[in-house]
Coordinates of C-alpha atoms and ligand atoms in Angstrom, one line a residue:
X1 CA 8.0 23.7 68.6
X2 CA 11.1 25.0 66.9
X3 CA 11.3 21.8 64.8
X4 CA 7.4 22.3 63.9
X5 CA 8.5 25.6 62.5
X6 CA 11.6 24.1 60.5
X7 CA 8.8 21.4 59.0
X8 CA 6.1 24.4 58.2
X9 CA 8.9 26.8 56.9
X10 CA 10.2 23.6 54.5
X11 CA 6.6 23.1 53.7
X12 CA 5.7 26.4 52.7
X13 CA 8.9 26.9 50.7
X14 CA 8.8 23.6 48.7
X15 CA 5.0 24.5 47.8
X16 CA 6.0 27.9 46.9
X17 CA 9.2 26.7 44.7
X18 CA 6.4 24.1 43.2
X19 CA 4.1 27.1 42.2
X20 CA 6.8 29.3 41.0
X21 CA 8.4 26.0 38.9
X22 CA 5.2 25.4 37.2
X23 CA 4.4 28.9 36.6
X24 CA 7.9 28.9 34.7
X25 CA 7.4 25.7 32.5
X26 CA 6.5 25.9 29.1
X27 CA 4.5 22.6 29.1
X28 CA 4.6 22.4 25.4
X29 CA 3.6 19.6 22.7
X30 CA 5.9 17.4 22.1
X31 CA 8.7 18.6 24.4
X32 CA 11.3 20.7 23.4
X33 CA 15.2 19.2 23.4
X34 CA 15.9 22.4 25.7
X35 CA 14.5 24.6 28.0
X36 CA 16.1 27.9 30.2
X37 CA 13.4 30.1 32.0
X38 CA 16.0 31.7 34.2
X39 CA 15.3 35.3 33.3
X40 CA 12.1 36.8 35.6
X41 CA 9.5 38.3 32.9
X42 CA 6.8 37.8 30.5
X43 CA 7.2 38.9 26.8
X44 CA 3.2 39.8 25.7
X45 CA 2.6 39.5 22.1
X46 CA -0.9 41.3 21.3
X47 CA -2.4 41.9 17.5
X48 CA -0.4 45.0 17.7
X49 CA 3.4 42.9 18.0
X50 CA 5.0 43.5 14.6
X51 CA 6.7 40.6 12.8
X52 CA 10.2 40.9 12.1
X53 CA 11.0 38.9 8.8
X54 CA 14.4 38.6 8.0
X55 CA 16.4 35.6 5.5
X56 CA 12.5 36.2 3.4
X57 CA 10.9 34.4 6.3
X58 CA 7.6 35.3 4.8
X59 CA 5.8 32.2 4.6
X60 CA 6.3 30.9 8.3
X61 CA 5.5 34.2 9.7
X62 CA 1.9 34.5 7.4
X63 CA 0.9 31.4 8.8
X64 CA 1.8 32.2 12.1
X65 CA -0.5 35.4 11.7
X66 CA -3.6 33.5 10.4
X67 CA -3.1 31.2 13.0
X68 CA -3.4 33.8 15.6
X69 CA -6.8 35.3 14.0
X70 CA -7.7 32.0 14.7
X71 CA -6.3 30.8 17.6
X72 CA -6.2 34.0 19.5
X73 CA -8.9 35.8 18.2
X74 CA -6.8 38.2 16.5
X75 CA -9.2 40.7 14.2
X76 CA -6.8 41.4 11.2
X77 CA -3.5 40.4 10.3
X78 CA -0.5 40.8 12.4
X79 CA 2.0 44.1 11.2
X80 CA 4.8 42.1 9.4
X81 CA 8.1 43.9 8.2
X82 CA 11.6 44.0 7.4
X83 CA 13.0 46.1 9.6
X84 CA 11.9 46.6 13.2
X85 CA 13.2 46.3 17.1
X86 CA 10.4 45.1 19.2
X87 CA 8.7 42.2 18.1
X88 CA 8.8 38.8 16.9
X89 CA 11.9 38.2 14.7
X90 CA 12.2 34.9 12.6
X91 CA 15.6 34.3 10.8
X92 CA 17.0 31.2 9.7
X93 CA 20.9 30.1 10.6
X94 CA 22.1 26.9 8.7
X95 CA 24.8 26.1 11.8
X96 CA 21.1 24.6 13.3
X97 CA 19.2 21.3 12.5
X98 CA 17.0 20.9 9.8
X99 CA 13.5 21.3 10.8
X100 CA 15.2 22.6 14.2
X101 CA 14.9 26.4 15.9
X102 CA 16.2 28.6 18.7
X103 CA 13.9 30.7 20.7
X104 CA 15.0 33.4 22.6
X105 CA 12.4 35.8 24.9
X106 CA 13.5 39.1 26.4
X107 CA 12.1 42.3 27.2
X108 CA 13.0 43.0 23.3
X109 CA 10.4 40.1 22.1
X110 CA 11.0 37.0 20.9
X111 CA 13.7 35.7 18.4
X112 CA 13.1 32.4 16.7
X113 CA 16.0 31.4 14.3
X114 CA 15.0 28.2 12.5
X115 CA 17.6 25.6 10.5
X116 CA 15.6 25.9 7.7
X117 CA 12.1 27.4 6.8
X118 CA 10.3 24.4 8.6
X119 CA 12.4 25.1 11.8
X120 CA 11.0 28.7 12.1
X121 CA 7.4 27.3 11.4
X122 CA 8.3 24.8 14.1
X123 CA 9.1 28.0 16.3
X124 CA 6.2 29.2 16.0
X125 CA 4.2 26.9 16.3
X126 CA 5.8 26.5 20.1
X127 CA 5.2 30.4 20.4
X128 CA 1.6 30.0 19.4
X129 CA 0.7 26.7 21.9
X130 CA 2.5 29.2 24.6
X131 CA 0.6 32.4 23.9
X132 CA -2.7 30.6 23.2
X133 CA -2.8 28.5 26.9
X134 CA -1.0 31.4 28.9
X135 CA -2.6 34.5 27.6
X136 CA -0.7 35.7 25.4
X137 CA 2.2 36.3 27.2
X138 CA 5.5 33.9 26.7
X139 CA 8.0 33.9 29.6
X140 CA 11.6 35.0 29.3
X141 CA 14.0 32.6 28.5
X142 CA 15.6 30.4 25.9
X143 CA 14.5 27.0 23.8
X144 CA 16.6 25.1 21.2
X145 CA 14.7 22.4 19.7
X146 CA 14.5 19.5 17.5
X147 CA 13.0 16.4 15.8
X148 CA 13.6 13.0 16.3
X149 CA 12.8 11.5 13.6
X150 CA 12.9 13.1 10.4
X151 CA 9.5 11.4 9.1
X152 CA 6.6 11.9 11.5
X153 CA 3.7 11.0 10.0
X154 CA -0.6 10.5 10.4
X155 CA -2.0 8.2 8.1
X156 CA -6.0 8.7 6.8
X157 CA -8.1 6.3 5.1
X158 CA -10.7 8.3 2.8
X159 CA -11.8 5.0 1.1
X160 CA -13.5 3.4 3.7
X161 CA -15.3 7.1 4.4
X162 CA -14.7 9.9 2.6
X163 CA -13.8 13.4 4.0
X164 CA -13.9 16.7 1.9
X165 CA -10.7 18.5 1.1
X166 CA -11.9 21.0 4.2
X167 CA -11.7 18.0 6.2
X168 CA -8.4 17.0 4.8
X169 CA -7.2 20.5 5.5
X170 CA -8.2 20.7 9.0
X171 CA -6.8 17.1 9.5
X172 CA -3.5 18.6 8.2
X173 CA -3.6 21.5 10.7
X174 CA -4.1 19.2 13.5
X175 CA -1.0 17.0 12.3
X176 CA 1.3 20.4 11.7
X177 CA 0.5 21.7 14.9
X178 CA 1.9 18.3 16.6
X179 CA 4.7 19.0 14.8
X180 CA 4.3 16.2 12.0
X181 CA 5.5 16.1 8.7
X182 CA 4.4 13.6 6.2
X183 CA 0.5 12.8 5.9
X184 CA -0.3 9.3 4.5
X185 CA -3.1 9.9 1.7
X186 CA -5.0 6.3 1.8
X187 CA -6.8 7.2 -1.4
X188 CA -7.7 3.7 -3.1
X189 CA -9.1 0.9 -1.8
X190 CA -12.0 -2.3 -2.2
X191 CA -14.5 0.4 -1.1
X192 CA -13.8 3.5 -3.4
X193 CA -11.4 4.9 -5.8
X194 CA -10.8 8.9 -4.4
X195 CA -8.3 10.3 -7.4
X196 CA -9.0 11.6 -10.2
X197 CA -7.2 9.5 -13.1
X198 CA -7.6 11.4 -16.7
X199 CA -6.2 8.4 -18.3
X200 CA -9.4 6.4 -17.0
X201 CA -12.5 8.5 -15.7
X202 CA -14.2 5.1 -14.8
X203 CA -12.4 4.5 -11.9
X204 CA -13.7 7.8 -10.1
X205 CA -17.2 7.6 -12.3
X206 CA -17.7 4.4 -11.5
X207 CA -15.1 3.2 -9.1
X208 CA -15.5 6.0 -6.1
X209 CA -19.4 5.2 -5.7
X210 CA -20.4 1.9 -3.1
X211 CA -23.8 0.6 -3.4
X212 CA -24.6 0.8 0.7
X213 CA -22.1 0.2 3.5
X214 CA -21.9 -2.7 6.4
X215 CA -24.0 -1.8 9.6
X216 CA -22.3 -3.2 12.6
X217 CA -19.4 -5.8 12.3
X218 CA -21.2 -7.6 9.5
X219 CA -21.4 -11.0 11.6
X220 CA -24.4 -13.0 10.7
X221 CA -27.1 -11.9 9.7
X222 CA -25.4 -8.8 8.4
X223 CA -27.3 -5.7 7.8
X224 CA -26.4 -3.0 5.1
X225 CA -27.7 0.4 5.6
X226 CA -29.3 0.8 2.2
X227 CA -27.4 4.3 1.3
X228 CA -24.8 5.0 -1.3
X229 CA -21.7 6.3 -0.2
X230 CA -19.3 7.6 -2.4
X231 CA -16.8 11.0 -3.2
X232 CA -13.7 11.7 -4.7
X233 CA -11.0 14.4 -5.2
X234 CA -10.3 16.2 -9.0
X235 CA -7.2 16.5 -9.8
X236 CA -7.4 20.4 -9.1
X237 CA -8.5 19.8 -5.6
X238 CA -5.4 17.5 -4.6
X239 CA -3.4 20.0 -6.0
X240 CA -5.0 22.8 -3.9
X241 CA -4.5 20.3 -0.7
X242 CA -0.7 19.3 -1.6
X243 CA -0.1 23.3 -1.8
X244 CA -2.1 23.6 1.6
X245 CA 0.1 20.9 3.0
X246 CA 3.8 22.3 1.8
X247 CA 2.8 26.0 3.4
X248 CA 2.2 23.7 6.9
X249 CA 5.5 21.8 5.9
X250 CA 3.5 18.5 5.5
X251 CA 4.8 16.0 2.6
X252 CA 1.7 13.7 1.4
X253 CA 2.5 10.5 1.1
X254 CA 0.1 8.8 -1.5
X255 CA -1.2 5.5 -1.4
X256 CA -2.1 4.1 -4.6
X257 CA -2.9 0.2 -2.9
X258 CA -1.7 -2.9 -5.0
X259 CA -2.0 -5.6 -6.3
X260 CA -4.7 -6.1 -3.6
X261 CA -7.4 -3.9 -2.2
X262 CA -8.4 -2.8 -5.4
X263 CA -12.2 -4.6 -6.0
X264 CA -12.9 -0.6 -6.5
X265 CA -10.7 -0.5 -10.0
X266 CA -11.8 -4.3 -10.4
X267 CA -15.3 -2.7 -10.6
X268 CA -14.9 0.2 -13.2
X269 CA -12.5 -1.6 -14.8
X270 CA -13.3 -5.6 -14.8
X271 CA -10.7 -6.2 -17.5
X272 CA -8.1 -5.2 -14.5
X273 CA -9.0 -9.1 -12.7
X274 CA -7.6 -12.3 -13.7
X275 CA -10.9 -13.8 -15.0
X276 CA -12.7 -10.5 -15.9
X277 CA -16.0 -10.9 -14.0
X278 CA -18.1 -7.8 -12.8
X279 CA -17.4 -6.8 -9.0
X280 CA -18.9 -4.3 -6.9
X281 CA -17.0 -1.5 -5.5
X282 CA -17.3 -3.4 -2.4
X283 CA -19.6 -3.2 0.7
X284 CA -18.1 -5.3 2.9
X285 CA -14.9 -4.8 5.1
X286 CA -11.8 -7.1 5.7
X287 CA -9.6 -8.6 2.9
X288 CA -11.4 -9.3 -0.8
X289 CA -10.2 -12.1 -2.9
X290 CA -10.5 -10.0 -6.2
X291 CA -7.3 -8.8 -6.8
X292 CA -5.7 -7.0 -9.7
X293 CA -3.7 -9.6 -12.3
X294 CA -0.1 -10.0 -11.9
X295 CA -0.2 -12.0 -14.9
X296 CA -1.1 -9.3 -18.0
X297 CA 0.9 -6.5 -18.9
X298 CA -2.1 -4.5 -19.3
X299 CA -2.4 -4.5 -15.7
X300 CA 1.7 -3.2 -15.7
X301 CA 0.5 -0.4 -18.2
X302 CA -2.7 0.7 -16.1
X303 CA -0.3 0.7 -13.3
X304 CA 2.3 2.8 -14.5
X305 CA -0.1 4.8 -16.3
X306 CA -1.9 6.1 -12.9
X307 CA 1.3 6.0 -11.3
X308 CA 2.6 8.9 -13.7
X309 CA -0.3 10.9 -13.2
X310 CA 0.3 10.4 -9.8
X311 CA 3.9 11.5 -9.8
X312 CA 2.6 14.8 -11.2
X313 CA 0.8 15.8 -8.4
X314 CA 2.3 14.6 -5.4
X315 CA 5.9 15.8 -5.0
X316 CA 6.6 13.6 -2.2
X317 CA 10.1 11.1 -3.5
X318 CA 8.1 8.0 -1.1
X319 CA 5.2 6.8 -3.3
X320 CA 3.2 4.2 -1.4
X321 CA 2.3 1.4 -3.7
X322 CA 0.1 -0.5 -0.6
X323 CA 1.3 -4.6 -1.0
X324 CA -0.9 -5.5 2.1
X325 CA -3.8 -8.4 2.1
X326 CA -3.3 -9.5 -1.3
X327 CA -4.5 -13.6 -1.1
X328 CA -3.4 -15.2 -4.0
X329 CA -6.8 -17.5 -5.0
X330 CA -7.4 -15.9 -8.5
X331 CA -3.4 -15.8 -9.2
X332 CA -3.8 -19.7 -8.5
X333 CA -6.1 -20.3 -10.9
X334 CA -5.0 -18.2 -13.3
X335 CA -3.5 -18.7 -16.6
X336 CA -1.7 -15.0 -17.5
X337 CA -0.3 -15.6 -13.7
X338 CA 0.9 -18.7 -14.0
X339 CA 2.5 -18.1 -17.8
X340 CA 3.9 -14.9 -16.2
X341 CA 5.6 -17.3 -13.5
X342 CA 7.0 -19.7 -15.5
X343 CA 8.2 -17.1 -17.7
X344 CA 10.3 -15.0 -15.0
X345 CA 11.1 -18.3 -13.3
X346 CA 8.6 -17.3 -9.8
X347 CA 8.7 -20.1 -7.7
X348 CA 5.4 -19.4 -6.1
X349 CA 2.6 -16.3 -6.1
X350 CA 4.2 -14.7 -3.5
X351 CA 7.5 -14.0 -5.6
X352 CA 4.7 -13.4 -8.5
X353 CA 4.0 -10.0 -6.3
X354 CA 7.7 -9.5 -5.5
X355 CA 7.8 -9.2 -9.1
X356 CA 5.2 -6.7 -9.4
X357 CA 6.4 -4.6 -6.7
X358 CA 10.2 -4.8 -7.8
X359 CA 8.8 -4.3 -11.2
X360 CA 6.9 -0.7 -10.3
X361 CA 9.6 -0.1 -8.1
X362 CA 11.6 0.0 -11.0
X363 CA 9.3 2.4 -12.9
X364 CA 9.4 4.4 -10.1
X365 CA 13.1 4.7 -9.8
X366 CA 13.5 5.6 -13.1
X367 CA 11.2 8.6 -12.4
X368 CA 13.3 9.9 -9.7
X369 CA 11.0 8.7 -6.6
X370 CA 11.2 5.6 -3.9
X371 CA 8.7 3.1 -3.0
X372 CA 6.9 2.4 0.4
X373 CA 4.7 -0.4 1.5
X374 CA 3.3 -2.1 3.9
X375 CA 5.4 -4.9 5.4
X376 CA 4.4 -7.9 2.8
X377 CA 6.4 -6.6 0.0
X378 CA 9.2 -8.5 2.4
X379 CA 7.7 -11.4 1.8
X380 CA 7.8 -11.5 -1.9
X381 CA 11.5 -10.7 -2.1
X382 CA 12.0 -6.9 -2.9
X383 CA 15.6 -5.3 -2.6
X384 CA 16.5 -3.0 1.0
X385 CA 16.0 0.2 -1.7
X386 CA 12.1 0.2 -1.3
X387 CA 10.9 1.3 2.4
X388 CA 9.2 -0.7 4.8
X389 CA 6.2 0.3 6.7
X390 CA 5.9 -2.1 9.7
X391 CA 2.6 -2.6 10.8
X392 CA 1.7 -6.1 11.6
X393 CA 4.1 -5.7 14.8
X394 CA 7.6 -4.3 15.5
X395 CA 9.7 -7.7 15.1
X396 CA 9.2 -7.4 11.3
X397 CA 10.3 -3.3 11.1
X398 CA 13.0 -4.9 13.5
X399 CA 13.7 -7.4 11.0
X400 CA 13.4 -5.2 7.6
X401 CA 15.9 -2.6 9.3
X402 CA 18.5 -5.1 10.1
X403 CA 18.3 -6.0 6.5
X404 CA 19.0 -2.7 5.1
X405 CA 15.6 -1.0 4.5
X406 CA 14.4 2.4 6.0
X407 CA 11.5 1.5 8.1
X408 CA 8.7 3.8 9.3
X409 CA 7.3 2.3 12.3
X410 CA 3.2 1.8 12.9
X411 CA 3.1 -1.5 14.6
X412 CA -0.9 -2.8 15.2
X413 CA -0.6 -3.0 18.9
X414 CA 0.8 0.7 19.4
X415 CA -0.1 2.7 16.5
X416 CA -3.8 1.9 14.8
X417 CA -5.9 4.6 16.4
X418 CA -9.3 3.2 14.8
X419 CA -9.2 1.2 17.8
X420 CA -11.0 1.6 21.3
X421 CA -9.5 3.9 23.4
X422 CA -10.4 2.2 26.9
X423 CA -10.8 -0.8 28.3
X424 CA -14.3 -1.2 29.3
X425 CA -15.6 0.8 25.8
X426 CA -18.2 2.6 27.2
X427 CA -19.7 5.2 25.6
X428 CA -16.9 4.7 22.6
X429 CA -19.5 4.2 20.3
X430 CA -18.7 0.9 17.4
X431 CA -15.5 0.7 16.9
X432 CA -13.8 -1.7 14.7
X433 CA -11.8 -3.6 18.5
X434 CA -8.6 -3.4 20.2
X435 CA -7.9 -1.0 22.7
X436 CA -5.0 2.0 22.2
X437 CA -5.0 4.2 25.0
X438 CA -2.8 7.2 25.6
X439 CA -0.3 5.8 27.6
X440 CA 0.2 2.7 25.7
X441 CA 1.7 5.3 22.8
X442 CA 3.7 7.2 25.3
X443 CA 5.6 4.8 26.7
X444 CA 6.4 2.8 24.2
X445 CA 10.3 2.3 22.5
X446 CA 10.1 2.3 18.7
X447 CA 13.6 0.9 19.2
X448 CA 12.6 -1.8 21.0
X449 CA 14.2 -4.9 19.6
X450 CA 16.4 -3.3 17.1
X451 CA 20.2 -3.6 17.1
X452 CA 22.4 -0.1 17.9
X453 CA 23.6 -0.4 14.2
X454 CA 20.1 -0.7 12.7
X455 CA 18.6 2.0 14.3
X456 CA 19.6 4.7 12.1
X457 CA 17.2 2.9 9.5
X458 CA 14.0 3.8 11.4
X459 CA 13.5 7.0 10.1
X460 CA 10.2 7.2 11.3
X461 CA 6.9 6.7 13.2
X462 CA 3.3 6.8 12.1
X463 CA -0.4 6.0 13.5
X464 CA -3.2 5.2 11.2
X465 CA -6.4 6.5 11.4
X466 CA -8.8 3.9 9.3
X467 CA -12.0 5.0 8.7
X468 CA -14.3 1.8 8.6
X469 CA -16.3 2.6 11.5
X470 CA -15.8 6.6 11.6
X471 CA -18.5 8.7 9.4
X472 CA -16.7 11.9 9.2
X473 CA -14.0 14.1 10.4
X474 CA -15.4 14.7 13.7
X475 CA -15.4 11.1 14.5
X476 CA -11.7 11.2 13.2
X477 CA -10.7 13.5 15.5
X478 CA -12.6 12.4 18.5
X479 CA -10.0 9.1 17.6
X480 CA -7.3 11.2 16.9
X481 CA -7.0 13.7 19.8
X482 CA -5.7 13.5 21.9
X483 CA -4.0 10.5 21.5
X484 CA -1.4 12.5 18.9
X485 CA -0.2 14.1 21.5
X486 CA 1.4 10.9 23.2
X487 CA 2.5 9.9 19.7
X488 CA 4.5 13.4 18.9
X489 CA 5.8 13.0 21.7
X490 CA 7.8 9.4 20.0
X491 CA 8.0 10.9 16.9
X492 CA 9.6 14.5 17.9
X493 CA 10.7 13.8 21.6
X494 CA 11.4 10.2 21.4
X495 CA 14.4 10.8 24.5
X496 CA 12.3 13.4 26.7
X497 CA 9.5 12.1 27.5
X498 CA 8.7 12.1 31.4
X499 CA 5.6 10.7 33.0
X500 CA 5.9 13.2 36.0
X501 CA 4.9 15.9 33.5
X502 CA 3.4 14.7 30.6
X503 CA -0.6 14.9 32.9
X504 CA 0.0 18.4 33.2
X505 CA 1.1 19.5 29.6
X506 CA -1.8 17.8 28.3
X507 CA -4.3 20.0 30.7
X508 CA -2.4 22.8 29.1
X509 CA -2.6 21.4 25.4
X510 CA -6.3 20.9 26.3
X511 CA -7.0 24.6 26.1
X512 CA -5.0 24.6 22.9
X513 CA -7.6 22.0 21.5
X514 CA -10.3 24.1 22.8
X515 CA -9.2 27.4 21.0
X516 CA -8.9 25.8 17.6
X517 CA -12.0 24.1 18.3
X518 CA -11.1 20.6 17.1
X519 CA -12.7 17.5 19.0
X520 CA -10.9 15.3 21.2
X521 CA -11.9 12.7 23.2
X522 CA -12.6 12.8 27.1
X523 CA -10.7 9.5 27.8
X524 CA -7.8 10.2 29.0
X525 CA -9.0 13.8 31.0
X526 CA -11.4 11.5 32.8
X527 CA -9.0 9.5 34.1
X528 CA -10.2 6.3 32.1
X529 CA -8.0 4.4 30.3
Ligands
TNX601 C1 -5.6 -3.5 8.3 S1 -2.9 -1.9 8.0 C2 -5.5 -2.9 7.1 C3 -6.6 -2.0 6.7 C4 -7.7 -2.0 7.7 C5 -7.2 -2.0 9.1 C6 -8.2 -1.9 10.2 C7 -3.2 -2.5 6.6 C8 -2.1 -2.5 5.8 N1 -4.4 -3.0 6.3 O1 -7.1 -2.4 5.4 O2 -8.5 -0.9 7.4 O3 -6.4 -3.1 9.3 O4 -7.6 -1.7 11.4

C-alpha cells in the first residue's frame, strides 16, 4: 500500500512538473540559442504598454506596433517614446551578434537589446509569436538569441504565375516573421518577363504576356487552357516592394535568368537568339531549347544594359544571373557561337557559357556587386568569387564549397516546396511530383558531406517555391506553410533542433498562422506525412 502511494505521489508530481514545464516554455519559431524562465510571473503587454525607444530604435518598434493592430487586434498604434519606466524597451548593444538580441522580462516589462537594428526586429518578432499564442502575456525570464546562418532565404517564381506586389508583400511578412532574410525574386523566365526595363519596353509589352498556359502535366494529348496569363512589376512598384522588404530586414535577391530560360526576351526581342526566328513567350513547362546567343556582343550589351537598370533598384551585393537548363542545340549550330569560341579559344559550349557568366561576372564586379547562380555555372569553369546555389543535390554545394565558393544550400530532394507534401497526395490538388514533407526539412544536415574546413562557406539555406502548378498566393502559401517552419528551424537553429518539442511549438505557431490569417496546409496537423 505504502509503495502504491510512493508510485501515485511520483505520478502526480511528474505530471504536475510536466504541466508547470510547458506552461513555462516559450515554444517559439525557430528556437532561440537560449532560454531562462526561472523567475515566477507573467509580464502583460496590452495596446496601452508604451514603447521605450532608445539608440533611435524607431523603425523596429513601428513595425512591431502595426504588427500588433494586426496580429493582436490592437485599435491604434502603440504609445512609443524616449523616455519611460514600464514598458517595452528596445536598445541596441554592439558587444551582441549581428542580427542577434537579448530579451529580458520582469515585473518592469520587457527589454530587448538587439546587435544591430535587425536583432531588435528579431526580438520582437519572438515577443510578438509569444504575446499572440499566450494572450498577451510573456513570462518572466531571459532569451539571448541568434542566427545560424547569415543568409536565410525563400525563393518565388512570379514567371511561371504571377502574384501582385500585395502578394509579394504578404509573402515577405510570412518570410520575416520566420526570421528570414534574403527573398529570391525569380522575375524572368520562358514564361514571362516581370521587370520593367526602360531601355527595352518590349520585353514587359510584349515579353510578360503568354498566349494560354499547360492544363495538367502536358503529357500526350496536351491540353491548354485557352486564357492569357500575363503581369509585370513597374519599376516604381519594385521599388515600393525593395523598401517594404528593408523595413522587414529582407534583402531581395534578383534573378535576371541567363543565357537560358529566356524564350520570354527571345519573344519581344527575336534578334536576342542565335538564328533570329519568332518564339512565343512560352506555354509549355520544362527546359526550352531557345536560348539567348553567346555568340553576339549585342546580346553582352542587352545583358549589361538590363543588368544596370537592375543594379539601381535592387541594393542587394548577390545579383542572381540564373545559369540553369541552358542546352546548347542553337550554340551548336551557330555561327556568332562558334566564331566567338574559336576566338576566346572555348573548347566546347559549356566553357562558351563559362565565358558569358565570367564575362557578366566581371561587369558586375566592376559595379561593386557579386554574382549567384544556380549550380551549372560550375560546370562552365567560373572562378570561387561568384556564389553557388546548390540545387540539383548537396554533393555538388559539397563540392563547390570545398573549392572555395560560398554556397547557399537548396538541394531538390530537401528544399523544392512545389512539391507534394505527402505520400499518398490526396486531396493535394496537381502538383508538379516529389514529395517534401515537414520532417524531411527538419531533420536534415546542410552539412552533411562537407569537410570541417569547408563549412564556413555555406553561408546559407533556401527553399524554392516554383509556381508552375500554383495560381496564386494562396496556393503559395498552402505549399509554404507550414513547411517554413521546419526550414527556419535549419536556417536560424540549425544546432537546436529537438524532435521531442518541435509537435508542440508548431500547435503553438499554429495559432500564430491563424491570427495573421495566412493559409497553411493541414498535412502535417493531421498527422499525414
Ligand atoms: C527546376 S531549380 C528549375 C525550375 C523549375 C523547377 C520545378 C532550377 C534552377 N530550375 O525551372 O521550375 O525545377 O521544380
Amino acid at each position: 500500500m505504502k509503495r502504491m502511494f510512493t508510485l501515485l505521489a511520483v505520478v502526480v508530481a511528474s505530471v504536475l512538473s510536466i504541466a508547470t514545464l510547458s506552461a513555462r516554455e516559450l515554444n517559439v519559431v525557430p528556437e532561440p540559442a537560449y532560454v531562462d524562465l526561472e523567475a515566477e510571473g507573467d509580464y502583460a503587454v496590452t495596446n496601452k504598454t508604451r514603447i521605450i525607444v532608445v539608440d533611435e530604435m524607431w523603425a523596429p518598434a513601428e513595425r512591431f506596433s502595426e504588427d500588433m493592430m494586426a496580429t493582436m487586434g490592437f485599435e491604434k498604434p502603440m504609445h512609443m517614446s524616449k523616455h519611460g519606466n514600464k514598458g517595452i524597451k528596445v536598445r541596441t548593444d554592439s558587444c551582441i551578434a549581428s542580427e542577434g538580441y537579448e530579451m529580458t522580462v520582469s515585473e518592469e516589462g520587457v527589454l530587448i537589446i538587439g546587435g544591430d537594428e535587425a536583432g531588435v526586429y528579431y526580438g520582437l518578432q519572438t515577443l510578438r509569436q509569444i504575446l499572440v499564442t499566450n494572450n498577451g502575456c510573456v513570462p518572466y525570464g531571459f532569451v539571448a538569441d541568434e542566427p545560424s546562418f547569415r543568409y536565410r532565404g525563400a525563393h518565388l517564381d512570379v514567371c511561371r504565375h504571377f502574384m501582385s506586389v500585395d502578394d509579394v508583400k504578404e509573402y515577405i511578412d510570412i518570410l520575416a516573421a520566420h526570421k528570414l532574410n534574403r527573398l529570391h525574386w525569380h522575375l524572368t523566365d520562358d514564361q514571362g518577363w516581370r521587370i520593367e526595363i526602360k531601355a527595352y519596353p518590349e520585353l514587359t509589352e510584349k515579353g510578360s504576356v503568354r498566349k494560354e498556359t499547360l492544363i495538367g502535366h502536358g503529357l500526350e494529348p496536351k491540353w491548354w487552357d485557352g486564357k492569357p496569363h500575363g503581369g509585370y512589376y513597374t519599376q516604381e512598384q519594385i521599388r515600393d516592394v525593395v523598401k517594404y522588404a528593408a523595413e522587414r530586414y529582407v534583402t531581395i535577391v534578383p534573378e535576371i535568368e541567363m543565357p537560358g530560360h529566356a524564350q520570354a526576351a527571345l519573344h519581344a526581342l527575336p534578334w536576342l537568339g542565335c538564328n533570329e526566328q519568332e518564339v512565343d513567350v512560352w506555354t509549355m513547362w520544362g527546359v526550352t531549347p531557345e536560348v539567348l546567343c553567346a555568340g553576339k556582343e549585342t546580346t553582352y550589351t542587352f545583358l549589361e544594359n538590363v543588368l544596370k537598370e537592375v543594379i539601381e533598384l535592387f541594393p542587394s551585393e548577390l545579383i542572381h544571373i540564373g545559369g540553369d537548363e541552358c542546352p546548347k542545340d542553337r550554340w551548336k549550330e551557330c555561327e556568332h557561337c562558334q566564331a566567338m569560341m574559336k576566338a576566346q579559344g572555348l573548347e566546347n559550349e559549356e566553357a562558351l557559357q563559362g565565358y558569358l557568366v565570367t564575362r557578366i561576372e566581371k561587369f558586375l564586379n566592376a559595379q561593386g556587386r557579386r554574382i549567384i547562380g544556380w549550380d551549372e555555372i560550375l560546370e562552365g569553369g567560373v572562378t570561387p568569387s561568384s556564389t553557388v546555389m546548390a540545387w540539383r543535390g548537396a554533393k555538388i554545394g559539397a563540392y563547390a564549397a570545398e573549392h572555395g565558393h560560398e554556397v547557399v544550400m537548396t538541394p531538390l530532394p530537401i528544399c523544392y516546396f512545389d512539391f507534394y507534401q505527402t505520400e499518398s497526395r490526396e486531396g493535394e490538388g496537381l502538383r508538379i511530383g516529389g514529395h517534401i514533407n515537414f520532417e524531411k526539412i527538419y531533420s536534415w544536415d546542410p552539412f552533411e558531406g562537407i569537410s570541417e574546413s569547408a563549412r564556413k562557406n555555406i553561408i546559407g539555406v533556401q527553399c524554392n517555391v516554383w509556381s508552375e502548378y500554383l495560381k496564386d498566393i494562396s496556393m503559395v502559401e498552402g505549399q509554404l506553410l507550414p513547411r517554413l517552419a521546419a526550414m527556419c528551424e535549419v536556417q536560424w537553429a540549425v544546432d537546436r533542433r529537438d524532435e521531442s518539442t518541435i509537435r508542440r511549438k508548431m500547435e503553438n505557431l499554429r495559432k500564430f498562422y491563424d491570427a495573421c490569417g495566412w493559409n497553411y496546409a493541414p498535412y502535417y496537423f493531421d498527422g499525414r506525412q
